[in-house]
C-alpha cells in the first residue's frame, strides 16, 4: 500500500498454513467432484459432456444436417460454456461418439475417432453431429423443463441438467476419478432398463429381485460373456461389486488339418493388440503352451476376428481355458455407482438409480405440462379477443379510426369491448386479411382445440397416476426407437480366473494318446472315436445320414496311420486333429473331408485307411484289373510315397489290408465278378507295378476291388443303369446276392456273371462286396434302401426308388 507522501509501506499478514491448505484443498476437491469427474444421476452426464450436447443442439447439428468439423464444436463449447483446454473437450466429444465405449453413442462421428488400441485423429480432421439418441436427451429444452444456470462469465446461460428422455447413466455407464472418490458404472441395454423403470413406476415398492427380472445384468458395447452373477447382484444391492467378463470364442478348423480359436468379441475396453501382445509374451516366457500363431483379421465389413492357431496334439478347450487365465481374454470389472444426487455425491444401488431418473422425468414432464398449459391459455385469451373483434368488426374499425393515436385506440377498445391489454394490442396489430368468414371458422376451431388441450393438461397436473403413465409411455417410445438386442451373454458359470493367473495348469494341455477308431464314410468324411479301455464301438440303433462306412482302422489318437489314394499314394497322418465323436452316437456327417484334411490333389481321393504297424500286407486293385500286395516293412520313412507303379491312365479303385486266408474280389462294369485267394498274390515292394488280377473285357473297367475274410457272411450288391442317362434321372435296378453263390476262379481270368442287364441297361454303376448287411447312400449321403439278400447270382434285380451313389459297411 502507499502513503500520502507516495511512499510504499509493506503489509504482512500472518496465516495458518494448515488452514490455508485445508481450505484450498476443499475448494479444489469441490470443483473436481461437482464440475468435472462425477456424472449427474439424472441425465448421466458430466458438465463437459452436457455442454457439448447442448451447444451442438444450439448450433443445429441435428442428425438430418451435415457434419461439421469437430474443431468448430470444440471452439464453440470452449468459448461460450467450458473455459478449459480444448483437448479435454475433444476427448469428451470423442468418447460420446465411440460405439465400443458407449452402448448408445450420442454423437455421430465422421472420420477416425480411434479404436480400443489407437487414439483418434486431431479435431481438425474429424467431423461430428448429434446422433439420433442425443436428440432425445435435449428435446423440449425450450419448454422450461429444466433450470438454466449462468455460464462462466454470466453472459450466457446453460442447462443445469438435460431432460434426458432415456436413463442415460445406466444405458451408457460412466467412469471418472475425483478427489477421494471415483465412479465406474457399467453400460446396460436400453430396452431392459426402460422395462425395469416402467415396472418401478407401476410398482413403487418393487424389490431388487423384481427389477432384476427386467435388468438381469450389464450389456457391454463389445458383447462378450459375463461369468458369474453374484458380483452383479451385490453391485445392484449396494452400489459396489465386481464381475468378470470374457471374450466370445469359438473353436473352428482354420485349415483341414489345423484347429484354431476364433475370437469375435472381447471384454469391455480390451483391444486385440493388447491380447496379441499378452499371448506373445506368454508364449515367449513358456507360460502359455499350444499356440502356433496369432493373426488379427479384423476389418470393417466382418468386425473383430482374432484367429489363434493351436498346435497339433493340443486340446483347444484346454488351451482356451489357459488363455482365459493368463491373458485379457478374461477381465475383471468393478462397479462403483457414485453419482451426484441433489448436489452431492452418493453411492447408489440399482433401484435408487432408476428412481432418481424416474423422479427427474416426472419433474420434466410436469414442468413441460405447465409450460404448455400456460402457452395454450395465453393463445386462447388472444383467440377469444379476436372472435369478439370479428363479431363487431365495423365498430372496431370505427373506434380505431376515430382515435388520435394507438394508446387512445387501445384504451377505447378495452372500454367498449371489455378486452384485456394484451387482447387490445393484438387486435391493433391484426392484418385485414384475417377479417374473412373463413378466418372466423378457423379461429372457432382453434378455440375448441385449445379448450380440449387445456382440459387434458389440467387433468394431467391433477392426476399423478396419469402423469406417471405418460412418463412410462414416453420411455417406451424412446426404447422402441433407439433400443437394440442384448449383446452380452450372462452365465452363472464361475470365471476361470478364480485360479491364480500366474499358476500353471494342473492338467496337460495335450490330447491324451488313447485307443481310437478312425472311420471313413463312403462320402469321404472321417471322424475319430476315442475308446475308453479299448471298449468295442457300438453299432448305432438307427441308420442316419453318412452311416455307410468305406473304411475304418484301429489305432491311437496320437499314433500314425496311412491313407491310400486312387493315385497309388500312401499318405501318413495322425488322427489327433480329426473331429472326435462319442462311441455311442457316431455321426459321420460331423466328420472332416479327409481329402481336404490331408491336402490331396484336385482329382485325388482316399480309398482306404491302413495301419502302418500291421503284419498284414496292403492289397490294391486298379481300374485296368491289376492286383498288388505291398510287403510289410517296405514303407519308406516319408510323409507320403507311392505304393504301386501305375500305368498311364490307370488308377487304384480299391485297397484293403488283408491276411493270407482272405479272398480278393474284383467286380467290373460289365458285371463280371472274380475272387481268388490272397495267398496266391506274392507281396512286392512299393516300386513294383503288381500283376494281372482280372481280365477286363473291351470297353469295361473294374469298379470295385475288396477282400472277404468270412465268405459265409458276405454279400454281393450290384446296381445296373443306363450310362447315357442324365445323372439323377435313372434310379437303376439293384440286387443283393450271397457271396458263396459265386465260384472262385483263377487269377487273371474273366470271372463269372454277377448281374443280368435288361433292355436299356448297359452296365453296373455301383458294385460292392463285403460283410452283410450292406448300407447304401445317395451322392449326398442320404440313406437308400437295398433289396433283401438272396437274389439269384445272375439276376436282374429290382427297381430302386432313388439313385444310389455308394455302398459300404456298417460300423463294426
Coordinates of C-alpha atoms in Angstrom, one line a residue, residues 254-451:
X254 CA -8.6 -72.9 -39.8
X255 CA -7.4 -75.4 -42.4
X256 CA -8.5 -79.1 -42.8
X257 CA -5.6 -80.2 -40.6
X258 CA -5.4 -77.2 -38.2
X259 CA -7.8 -76.1 -35.4
X260 CA -7.9 -72.6 -34.2
X261 CA -9.7 -70.3 -31.6
X262 CA -11.8 -67.6 -33.3
X263 CA -12.3 -64.6 -31.1
X264 CA -15.2 -62.4 -32.3
X265 CA -16.0 -60.4 -29.1
X266 CA -13.6 -59.1 -26.5
X267 CA -14.2 -57.9 -22.9
X268 CA -15.2 -54.3 -22.4
X269 CA -12.4 -51.8 -23.3
X270 CA -9.9 -54.6 -24.3
X271 CA -8.3 -54.2 -27.7
X272 CA -7.0 -57.0 -29.9
X273 CA -3.4 -55.6 -29.9
X274 CA -3.3 -55.9 -26.2
X275 CA -4.5 -59.5 -26.4
X276 CA -1.9 -60.4 -29.0
X277 CA 0.9 -58.8 -27.0
X278 CA 0.0 -60.8 -23.9
X279 CA -0.2 -64.0 -25.9
X280 CA 3.2 -63.4 -27.4
X281 CA 4.7 -62.6 -24.1
X282 CA 3.2 -65.7 -22.6
X283 CA 4.5 -68.0 -25.4
X284 CA 8.0 -66.5 -25.2
X285 CA 8.1 -67.0 -21.4
X286 CA 6.7 -70.5 -21.8
X287 CA 3.7 -69.7 -19.6
X288 CA 1.3 -70.4 -22.4
X289 CA 1.5 -73.7 -24.4
X290 CA -0.1 -75.0 -27.5
X291 CA -0.2 -71.7 -29.5
X292 CA 1.3 -71.8 -33.0
X293 CA 0.4 -68.3 -34.3
X294 CA -2.0 -65.4 -33.8
X295 CA -3.5 -63.3 -36.6
X296 CA -5.7 -60.3 -36.4
X297 CA -8.2 -60.5 -39.4
X298 CA -10.4 -57.7 -38.1
X299 CA -12.0 -55.5 -40.8
X300 CA -14.9 -53.0 -41.1
X301 CA -17.1 -55.5 -43.0
X302 CA -16.8 -58.5 -40.7
X303 CA -15.8 -56.8 -37.4
X304 CA -13.5 -58.3 -34.9
X305 CA -11.9 -61.6 -35.9
X306 CA -8.8 -62.8 -34.0
X307 CA -7.5 -66.2 -35.1
X308 CA -5.3 -68.1 -32.6
X309 CA -3.8 -71.3 -34.1
X310 CA -3.5 -74.4 -32.0
X311 CA -0.5 -76.7 -32.3
X312 CA -1.2 -80.3 -33.4
X313 CA -1.9 -82.6 -30.4
X314 CA -3.2 -79.9 -28.0
X315 CA -6.7 -79.7 -26.8
X316 CA -8.3 -76.4 -28.0
X317 CA -10.6 -76.4 -24.9
X318 CA -7.7 -76.7 -22.5
X319 CA -5.7 -74.0 -24.4
X320 CA -8.7 -71.7 -24.3
X321 CA -9.0 -72.1 -20.5
X322 CA -5.3 -71.3 -20.2
X323 CA -5.8 -68.1 -22.3
X324 CA -8.7 -67.1 -20.1
X325 CA -6.5 -67.3 -17.0
X326 CA -3.3 -65.7 -18.4
X327 CA -4.5 -63.0 -21.0
X328 CA -7.1 -60.2 -21.2
X329 CA -9.5 -62.6 -22.9
X330 CA -11.0 -62.6 -19.4
X331 CA -11.0 -59.4 -17.3
X332 CA -12.4 -58.2 -14.1
X333 CA -14.7 -55.2 -14.0
X334 CA -15.6 -53.3 -10.8
X335 CA -18.8 -51.4 -10.3
X336 CA -18.8 -48.3 -8.1
X337 CA -22.1 -46.4 -8.6
X338 CA -21.1 -43.0 -7.4
X339 CA -23.1 -40.1 -8.9
X340 CA -24.4 -36.6 -8.0
X341 CA -27.8 -36.5 -6.3
X342 CA -29.3 -33.3 -5.1
X343 CA -25.9 -31.6 -5.4
X344 CA -23.9 -34.2 -3.6
X345 CA -22.1 -37.5 -4.4
X346 CA -23.9 -40.7 -3.4
X347 CA -23.3 -44.4 -3.9
X348 CA -26.5 -45.8 -5.4
X349 CA -28.0 -49.2 -5.9
X350 CA -30.0 -50.2 -8.9
X351 CA -33.4 -49.3 -7.6
X352 CA -32.0 -45.9 -6.4
X353 CA -30.5 -45.2 -9.8
X354 CA -33.8 -46.0 -11.5
X355 CA -35.8 -44.0 -9.0
X356 CA -33.7 -40.9 -9.3
X357 CA -34.2 -40.9 -13.1
X358 CA -38.0 -41.5 -12.7
X359 CA -38.3 -38.5 -10.4
X360 CA -36.3 -36.4 -12.8
X361 CA -38.6 -37.4 -15.7
X362 CA -41.7 -36.8 -13.7
X363 CA -40.4 -33.3 -12.9
X364 CA -39.5 -32.7 -16.6
X365 CA -42.9 -33.8 -17.8
X366 CA -44.7 -31.8 -15.1
X367 CA -42.8 -28.6 -16.0
X368 CA -43.4 -29.2 -19.7
X369 CA -47.1 -29.7 -19.0
X370 CA -47.3 -26.4 -17.0
X371 CA -45.4 -24.6 -19.8
X372 CA -47.7 -25.9 -22.5
X373 CA -50.8 -25.2 -20.4
X374 CA -49.7 -21.6 -19.9
X375 CA -49.0 -21.2 -23.7
X376 CA -52.4 -22.6 -24.6
X377 CA -54.1 -20.4 -22.1
X378 CA -52.4 -17.3 -23.5
X379 CA -53.3 -18.3 -27.0
X380 CA -56.9 -19.0 -26.0
X381 CA -57.0 -15.5 -24.5
X382 CA -55.9 -13.9 -27.8
X383 CA -58.3 -16.1 -29.9
X384 CA -61.2 -15.1 -27.8
X385 CA -60.4 -11.5 -28.2
X386 CA -60.1 -11.9 -32.0
X387 CA -63.5 -13.6 -32.1
X388 CA -65.0 -10.6 -30.3
X389 CA -63.4 -8.2 -32.7
X390 CA -64.5 -10.1 -35.8
X391 CA -68.1 -10.3 -34.4
X392 CA -68.3 -6.4 -34.3
X393 CA -65.6 -5.6 -36.8
X394 CA -67.3 -2.5 -38.2
X395 CA -67.5 -0.9 -34.7
X396 CA -63.9 -2.0 -34.0
X397 CA -62.7 -0.2 -37.2
X398 CA -64.7 2.9 -36.3
X399 CA -63.2 3.0 -32.8
X400 CA -59.7 2.7 -34.2
X401 CA -60.3 5.3 -37.0
X402 CA -61.8 7.9 -34.6
X403 CA -58.8 7.6 -32.2
X404 CA -56.0 10.1 -32.2
X405 CA -53.2 7.6 -31.6
X406 CA -52.6 3.9 -30.7
X407 CA -52.7 4.4 -27.0
X408 CA -56.1 6.0 -27.2
X409 CA -57.3 3.2 -29.6
X410 CA -56.1 0.6 -27.2
X411 CA -57.8 2.2 -24.2
X412 CA -61.1 2.7 -26.1
X413 CA -61.1 -0.9 -27.4
X414 CA -60.7 -2.1 -23.8
X415 CA -63.5 0.0 -22.6
X416 CA -66.0 -0.6 -25.4
X417 CA -65.5 -4.4 -25.9
X418 CA -64.3 -5.3 -22.4
X419 CA -60.9 -6.5 -23.6
X420 CA -57.6 -7.0 -21.8
X421 CA -54.5 -5.0 -22.5
X422 CA -53.0 -8.0 -24.4
X423 CA -56.2 -8.6 -26.5
X424 CA -56.5 -5.0 -27.4
X425 CA -52.8 -4.8 -28.5
X426 CA -53.2 -8.0 -30.6
X427 CA -56.3 -6.6 -32.3
X428 CA -54.5 -3.4 -33.2
X429 CA -51.8 -5.5 -34.9
X430 CA -54.3 -7.6 -36.8
X431 CA -54.0 -7.8 -40.5
X432 CA -57.0 -7.1 -42.6
X433 CA -56.9 -10.4 -44.4
X434 CA -57.7 -12.1 -41.2
X435 CA -61.2 -10.5 -41.2
X436 CA -62.8 -13.1 -43.5
X437 CA -65.6 -15.5 -42.8
X438 CA -63.1 -18.4 -43.2
X439 CA -60.8 -16.9 -40.6
X440 CA -63.6 -16.8 -38.1
X441 CA -64.3 -20.6 -38.7
X442 CA -60.6 -21.3 -38.2
X443 CA -60.5 -19.3 -35.0
X444 CA -63.5 -21.1 -33.6
X445 CA -61.9 -24.5 -34.4
X446 CA -58.7 -23.4 -32.8
X447 CA -60.6 -22.2 -29.7
X448 CA -62.3 -25.6 -29.4
X449 CA -59.0 -27.4 -29.8
X450 CA -57.3 -25.2 -27.2
X451 CA -60.1 -25.8 -24.7

